[in-house]
Amino acid sequence: SQQGEEDPQALSIQEGENATMNCSYKTSINNLQWYRQNSGRGLVHLILIRSNEREKHSGRLRVTLDTSKKSSSLLITASRAADTASYFCATASANYNFNKFYFGSGTKLNVKP
Amino acid sequence: DVKVTQSSRYLVKRTGEKVFLECVQDMDHENMFWYRQDPGLGLRLIYFSYDVKMKEKGDIPEGYSVSREKKERFSLILESASTNQTSMYLCASSVRAGATGELFFGEGSRLTVL
């Protein structure tokens, strides 16, 4: 399977702490994306990193990508209770017509106020 | 903003019933996808479509079919619902493969088959 796999499956931290989630995948990719899902809702795109990029920032989010290790990490700095959600990595292989995405099973983050 | 709308948030059906899940997007996206999400299994791709009347099987197409008669609408059909199809179903859309290719998701349809 090409699925990304997140680690840890669950993470509980105090507000203000940093949260780090990891993702490993198996085959070559076009890009890797992170998504967030609030309980019972759809997924929302957070950040995309291309296969030729090593690090990317967006607000309190920092994503790294190591294609030699086939892994990525998502760091949320200065976490807030509102960051409580599940986080998924998705790897994309592409052809002319579409990106085909593979999702892992997610990391469930709980930020305690 | 892109909006992907799924017609029903919650459905309860009986075994053997035919079930239609509708999805509409308003951003003229070429690609549309249906995923199911189950605890511990992540999102698994059922079917996708990269153009009107075009469809491709995903990883778990058995027991499902799809229809894309118009660019904005992608329907998932369960011909004869079974209890193992109880799940959260998520529709998504994206532009044709390119630099971004991010997925835009609907709010999901939680289906219970009794």
mmCIF file of C-alpha atoms in Angstrom:
data_model
loop_
_atom_site.group_PDB
_atom_site.id
_atom_site.type_symbol
_atom_site.label_atom_id
_atom_site.label_comp_id
_atom_site.label_asym_id
_atom_site.label_seq_id
_atom_site.Cartn_x
_atom_site.Cartn_y
_atom_site.Cartn_z
ATOM 1 C CA SER A 1 0.000 0.000 0.000
ATOM 2 C CA GLN A 2 1.156 3.526 -0.679
ATOM 3 C CA GLN A 3 -0.729 4.812 2.350
ATOM 4 C CA GLY A 4 0.863 7.327 4.618
ATOM 5 C CA GLU A 5 0.943 6.241 8.223
ATOM 6 C CA GLU A 6 0.833 8.772 11.019
ATOM 7 C CA ASP A 7 2.561 8.442 14.337
ATOM 8 C CA PRO A 8 1.563 8.689 17.118
ATOM 9 C CA GLN A 9 -2.053 7.562 16.808
ATOM 10 C CA ALA A 10 -3.005 9.845 19.690
ATOM 11 C CA LEU A 11 -1.320 12.798 21.369
ATOM 12 C CA SER A 12 -2.409 14.742 24.433
ATOM 13 C CA ILE A 13 -0.648 17.983 25.382
ATOM 14 C CA GLN A 14 -1.220 21.145 27.390
ATOM 15 C CA GLU A 15 -2.148 24.409 25.737
ATOM 16 C CA GLY A 16 0.991 26.325 24.810
ATOM 17 C CA GLU A 17 3.090 23.235 24.162
ATOM 18 C CA ASN A 18 4.258 22.175 20.729
ATOM 19 C CA ALA A 19 2.731 19.158 18.979
ATOM 20 C CA THR A 20 4.704 17.016 16.557
ATOM 21 C CA MET A 21 3.143 14.411 14.306
ATOM 22 C CA ASN A 22 4.981 12.150 11.910
ATOM 23 C CA CYS A 23 4.026 10.507 8.648
ATOM 24 C CA SER A 24 5.756 7.707 6.762
ATOM 25 C CA TYR A 25 4.938 6.478 3.284
ATOM 26 C CA LYS A 26 6.120 3.793 0.923
ATOM 27 C CA THR A 27 6.460 4.965 -2.668
ATOM 28 C CA SER A 28 7.649 8.034 -4.563
ATOM 29 C CA ILE A 29 5.344 10.995 -4.390
ATOM 30 C CA ASN A 30 4.489 14.144 -6.258
ATOM 31 C CA ASN A 31 3.625 16.013 -3.085
ATOM 32 C CA LEU A 32 2.553 15.440 0.504
ATOM 33 C CA GLN A 33 -0.266 17.283 2.201
ATOM 34 C CA TRP A 34 -1.563 17.602 5.727
ATOM 35 C CA TYR A 35 -5.234 17.854 6.546
ATOM 36 C CA ARG A 36 -7.171 18.514 9.701
ATOM 37 C CA GLN A 37 -10.535 17.025 10.663
ATOM 38 C CA ASN A 38 -12.721 18.215 13.507
ATOM 39 C CA SER A 39 -14.843 15.490 15.023
ATOM 40 C CA GLY A 40 -17.636 14.388 12.670
ATOM 41 C CA ARG A 41 -16.743 16.901 9.962
ATOM 42 C CA GLY A 42 -14.963 16.909 6.612
ATOM 43 C CA LEU A 43 -11.230 17.359 6.154
ATOM 44 C CA VAL A 44 -9.662 20.755 5.690
ATOM 45 C CA HIS A 45 -6.407 21.257 3.815
ATOM 46 C CA LEU A 46 -3.603 22.736 5.948
ATOM 47 C CA ILE A 47 -0.404 22.710 3.963
ATOM 48 C CA LEU A 48 1.229 21.130 0.914
ATOM 49 C CA ILE A 49 4.897 20.353 0.467
ATOM 50 C CA ARG A 50 6.272 19.330 -2.912
ATOM 51 C CA SER A 51 8.720 16.479 -3.337
ATOM 52 C CA ASN A 52 11.576 18.901 -4.119
ATOM 53 C CA GLU A 53 10.980 20.958 -0.947
ATOM 54 C CA ARG A 54 12.415 20.148 2.470
ATOM 55 C CA GLU A 55 10.571 22.510 4.767
ATOM 56 C CA LYS A 56 7.560 24.751 4.642
ATOM 57 C CA HIS A 57 5.902 27.139 7.112
ATOM 58 C CA SER A 58 2.387 28.463 7.413
ATOM 59 C CA GLY A 59 1.543 30.465 10.532
ATOM 60 C CA ARG A 60 2.062 28.142 13.502
ATOM 61 C CA LEU A 61 2.555 25.131 11.245
ATOM 62 C CA ARG A 62 5.896 23.783 10.139
ATOM 63 C CA VAL A 63 6.174 20.809 7.795
ATOM 64 C CA THR A 64 9.325 18.948 6.883
ATOM 65 C CA LEU A 65 9.814 16.340 4.209
ATOM 66 C CA ASP A 66 12.625 13.808 3.916
ATOM 67 C CA THR A 67 12.174 11.908 0.665
ATOM 68 C CA SER A 68 15.199 9.685 1.352
ATOM 69 C CA LYS A 69 13.483 8.397 4.495
ATOM 70 C CA LYS A 70 9.993 8.682 2.997
ATOM 71 C CA SER A 71 8.806 10.635 5.983
ATOM 72 C CA SER A 72 7.289 13.970 6.925
ATOM 73 C CA SER A 73 6.539 15.756 10.160
ATOM 74 C CA LEU A 74 3.978 18.376 11.112
ATOM 75 C CA LEU A 75 4.814 20.697 13.990
ATOM 76 C CA ILE A 76 2.157 22.891 15.549
ATOM 77 C CA THR A 77 3.760 25.491 17.774
ATOM 78 C CA ALA A 78 2.141 27.145 20.797
ATOM 79 C CA SER A 79 -0.881 24.856 20.584
ATOM 80 C CA ARG A 80 -4.376 26.033 21.490
ATOM 81 C CA ALA A 81 -7.433 24.128 22.669
ATOM 82 C CA ALA A 82 -8.958 24.896 19.250
ATOM 83 C CA ASP A 83 -6.221 22.785 17.624
ATOM 84 C CA THR A 84 -7.891 19.690 19.066
ATOM 85 C CA ALA A 85 -8.678 17.570 16.003
ATOM 86 C CA SER A 86 -7.421 14.629 13.959
ATOM 87 C CA TYR A 87 -4.569 15.280 11.563
ATOM 88 C CA PHE A 88 -3.949 13.273 8.406
ATOM 89 C CA CYS A 89 -1.128 13.158 5.932
ATOM 90 C CA ALA A 90 -1.952 12.449 2.314
ATOM 91 C CA THR A 91 0.538 11.453 -0.335
ATOM 92 C CA ALA A 92 -0.187 12.242 -3.951
ATOM 93 C CA SER A 93 0.994 10.513 -7.075
ATOM 94 C CA ALA A 94 0.059 12.337 -10.236
ATOM 95 C CA ASN A 95 -0.648 11.754 -13.846
ATOM 96 C CA TYR A 96 -2.045 14.142 -16.451
ATOM 97 C CA ASN A 97 -5.633 13.891 -15.361
ATOM 98 C CA PHE A 98 -5.634 13.677 -11.615
ATOM 99 C CA ASN A 99 -3.794 13.487 -8.352
ATOM 100 C CA LYS A 100 -4.505 10.217 -6.604
ATOM 101 C CA PHE A 101 -4.315 10.669 -2.865
ATOM 102 C CA TYR A 102 -3.522 8.104 -0.193
ATOM 103 C CA PHE A 103 -4.392 8.888 3.415
ATOM 104 C CA GLY A 104 -3.141 7.449 6.654
ATOM 105 C CA SER A 105 -5.321 6.698 9.656
ATOM 106 C CA GLY A 106 -4.501 9.961 11.377
ATOM 107 C CA THR A 107 -3.166 11.351 14.651
ATOM 108 C CA LYS A 108 -5.790 12.399 17.155
ATOM 109 C CA LEU A 109 -4.555 15.516 18.957
ATOM 110 C CA ASN A 110 -6.068 16.653 22.234
ATOM 111 C CA VAL A 111 -4.945 20.038 23.539
ATOM 112 C CA LYS A 112 -5.945 20.553 27.132
ATOM 113 C CA PRO A 113 -6.757 24.096 28.240
ATOM 114 C CA ASP B 1 -14.267 29.785 -1.368
ATOM 115 C CA VAL B 2 -14.761 26.318 -2.748
ATOM 116 C CA LYS B 3 -17.861 24.666 -1.519
ATOM 117 C CA VAL B 4 -18.483 20.942 -1.666
ATOM 118 C CA THR B 5 -21.967 20.033 -0.538
ATOM 119 C CA GLN B 6 -23.113 16.560 0.384
ATOM 120 C CA SER B 7 -26.853 16.155 0.287
ATOM 121 C CA SER B 8 -27.346 14.266 3.558
ATOM 122 C CA ARG B 9 -25.348 14.460 6.778
ATOM 123 C CA TYR B 10 -27.027 11.423 8.343
ATOM 124 C CA LEU B 11 -28.863 8.521 6.748
ATOM 125 C CA VAL B 12 -30.323 5.330 8.138
ATOM 126 C CA LYS B 13 -31.171 2.604 5.634
ATOM 127 C CA ARG B 14 -32.135 -1.035 5.733
ATOM 128 C CA THR B 15 -30.155 -3.931 4.317
ATOM 129 C CA GLY B 16 -30.900 -4.363 0.628
ATOM 130 C CA GLU B 17 -32.082 -0.809 0.014
ATOM 131 C CA LYS B 18 -30.632 1.250 -2.824
ATOM 132 C CA VAL B 19 -28.827 4.304 -1.492
ATOM 133 C CA PHE B 20 -27.842 7.476 -3.325
ATOM 134 C CA LEU B 21 -25.272 9.872 -1.893
ATOM 135 C CA GLU B 22 -25.084 13.138 -3.784
ATOM 136 C CA CYS B 23 -22.198 15.584 -3.940
ATOM 137 C CA VAL B 24 -22.088 18.971 -5.643
ATOM 138 C CA GLN B 25 -19.127 21.338 -5.987
ATOM 139 C CA ASP B 26 -19.294 24.943 -7.116
ATOM 140 C CA MET B 27 -15.748 25.627 -8.307
ATOM 141 C CA ASP B 28 -15.724 23.980 -11.720
ATOM 142 C CA HIS B 29 -13.248 21.348 -10.554
ATOM 143 C CA GLU B 30 -12.441 18.574 -12.995
ATOM 144 C CA ASN B 31 -11.721 15.881 -10.404
ATOM 145 C CA MET B 32 -14.142 14.460 -7.889
ATOM 146 C CA PHE B 33 -13.647 11.669 -5.374
ATOM 147 C CA TRP B 34 -15.604 9.473 -2.990
ATOM 148 C CA TYR B 35 -13.881 8.156 0.141
ATOM 149 C CA ARG B 36 -15.135 6.158 3.058
ATOM 150 C CA GLN B 37 -13.679 6.671 6.505
ATOM 151 C CA ASP B 38 -13.657 4.011 9.200
ATOM 152 C CA PRO B 39 -11.939 4.116 12.606
ATOM 153 C CA GLY B 40 -8.351 2.910 12.416
ATOM 154 C CA LEU B 41 -8.457 2.582 8.624
ATOM 155 C CA GLY B 42 -8.174 6.190 7.554
ATOM 156 C CA LEU B 43 -9.734 7.304 4.301
ATOM 157 C CA ARG B 44 -10.048 4.767 1.544
ATOM 158 C CA LEU B 45 -10.790 5.733 -2.038
ATOM 159 C CA ILE B 46 -13.922 4.168 -3.506
ATOM 160 C CA TYR B 47 -14.194 5.846 -6.924
ATOM 161 C CA PHE B 48 -12.996 8.971 -8.617
ATOM 162 C CA SER B 49 -13.795 10.893 -11.755
ATOM 163 C CA TYR B 50 -11.583 13.257 -13.739
ATOM 164 C CA ASP B 51 -14.199 14.405 -16.221
ATOM 165 C CA VAL B 52 -17.892 14.216 -17.005
ATOM 166 C CA LYS B 53 -18.956 10.631 -17.656
ATOM 167 C CA MET B 54 -15.457 9.403 -16.771
ATOM 168 C CA LYS B 55 -14.920 7.223 -13.721
ATOM 169 C CA GLU B 56 -12.128 5.145 -12.308
ATOM 170 C CA LYS B 57 -12.181 2.533 -9.560
ATOM 171 C CA GLY B 58 -10.347 3.339 -6.395
ATOM 172 C CA ASP B 59 -9.109 0.857 -3.830
ATOM 173 C CA ILE B 60 -12.469 -0.458 -2.575
ATOM 174 C CA PRO B 61 -15.075 -0.188 -5.361
ATOM 175 C CA GLU B 62 -16.923 -3.429 -4.615
ATOM 176 C CA GLY B 63 -20.566 -2.853 -3.792
ATOM 177 C CA TYR B 64 -20.531 0.715 -5.104
ATOM 178 C CA SER B 65 -21.112 2.508 -8.380
ATOM 179 C CA VAL B 66 -20.904 6.168 -9.348
ATOM 180 C CA SER B 67 -22.420 8.599 -11.793
ATOM 181 C CA ARG B 68 -21.107 11.861 -13.164
ATOM 182 C CA GLU B 69 -23.532 13.287 -15.690
ATOM 183 C CA LYS B 70 -22.632 16.917 -14.975
ATOM 184 C CA LYS B 71 -19.289 18.419 -14.050
ATOM 185 C CA GLU B 72 -20.460 19.724 -10.696
ATOM 186 C CA ARG B 73 -22.217 16.578 -9.473
ATOM 187 C CA PHE B 74 -20.791 13.207 -8.478
ATOM 188 C CA SER B 75 -23.121 10.574 -7.064
ATOM 189 C CA LEU B 76 -22.249 7.442 -5.120
ATOM 190 C CA ILE B 77 -24.693 4.565 -5.386
ATOM 191 C CA LEU B 78 -25.023 1.560 -3.145
ATOM 192 C CA GLU B 79 -27.089 -0.830 -5.248
ATOM 193 C CA SER B 80 -28.005 -3.063 -2.306
ATOM 194 C CA ALA B 81 -26.841 -1.701 1.021
ATOM 195 C CA SER B 82 -25.219 -4.056 3.486
ATOM 196 C CA THR B 83 -24.316 -3.604 7.142
ATOM 197 C CA ASN B 84 -20.598 -3.528 6.339
ATOM 198 C CA GLN B 85 -21.219 -0.351 4.351
ATOM 199 C CA THR B 86 -22.083 1.507 7.539
ATOM 200 C CA SER B 87 -19.497 4.269 7.474
ATOM 201 C CA MET B 88 -18.719 7.949 7.029
ATOM 202 C CA TYR B 89 -18.641 8.860 3.333
ATOM 203 C CA LEU B 90 -16.641 11.872 2.220
ATOM 204 C CA CYS B 91 -16.803 13.567 -1.147
ATOM 205 C CA ALA B 92 -13.948 15.738 -2.388
ATOM 206 C CA SER B 93 -12.987 17.719 -5.453
ATOM 207 C CA SER B 94 -9.788 19.160 -6.905
ATOM 208 C CA VAL B 95 -8.506 20.899 -9.980
ATOM 209 C CA ARG B 96 -6.877 18.832 -12.701
ATOM 210 C CA ALA B 97 -3.416 17.534 -11.682
ATOM 211 C CA GLY B 98 -1.025 20.399 -11.299
ATOM 212 C CA ALA B 99 1.051 22.400 -8.869
ATOM 213 C CA THR B 100 -1.424 22.385 -6.010
ATOM 214 C CA GLY B 101 -3.933 19.592 -6.372
ATOM 215 C CA GLU B 102 -5.301 19.982 -2.870
ATOM 216 C CA LEU B 103 -8.571 18.281 -2.070
ATOM 217 C CA PHE B 104 -11.652 20.181 -0.940
ATOM 218 C CA PHE B 105 -13.977 18.048 1.160
ATOM 219 C CA GLY B 106 -17.643 18.083 1.944
ATOM 220 C CA GLU B 107 -18.902 17.724 5.512
ATOM 221 C CA GLY B 108 -19.467 14.005 5.139
ATOM 222 C CA SER B 109 -22.481 11.690 5.105
ATOM 223 C CA ARG B 110 -22.752 9.254 7.952
ATOM 224 C CA LEU B 111 -24.608 6.176 6.738
ATOM 225 C CA THR B 112 -25.991 3.510 9.037
ATOM 226 C CA VAL B 113 -27.282 0.308 7.464
ATOM 227 C CA LEU B 114 -29.497 -1.761 9.732
#
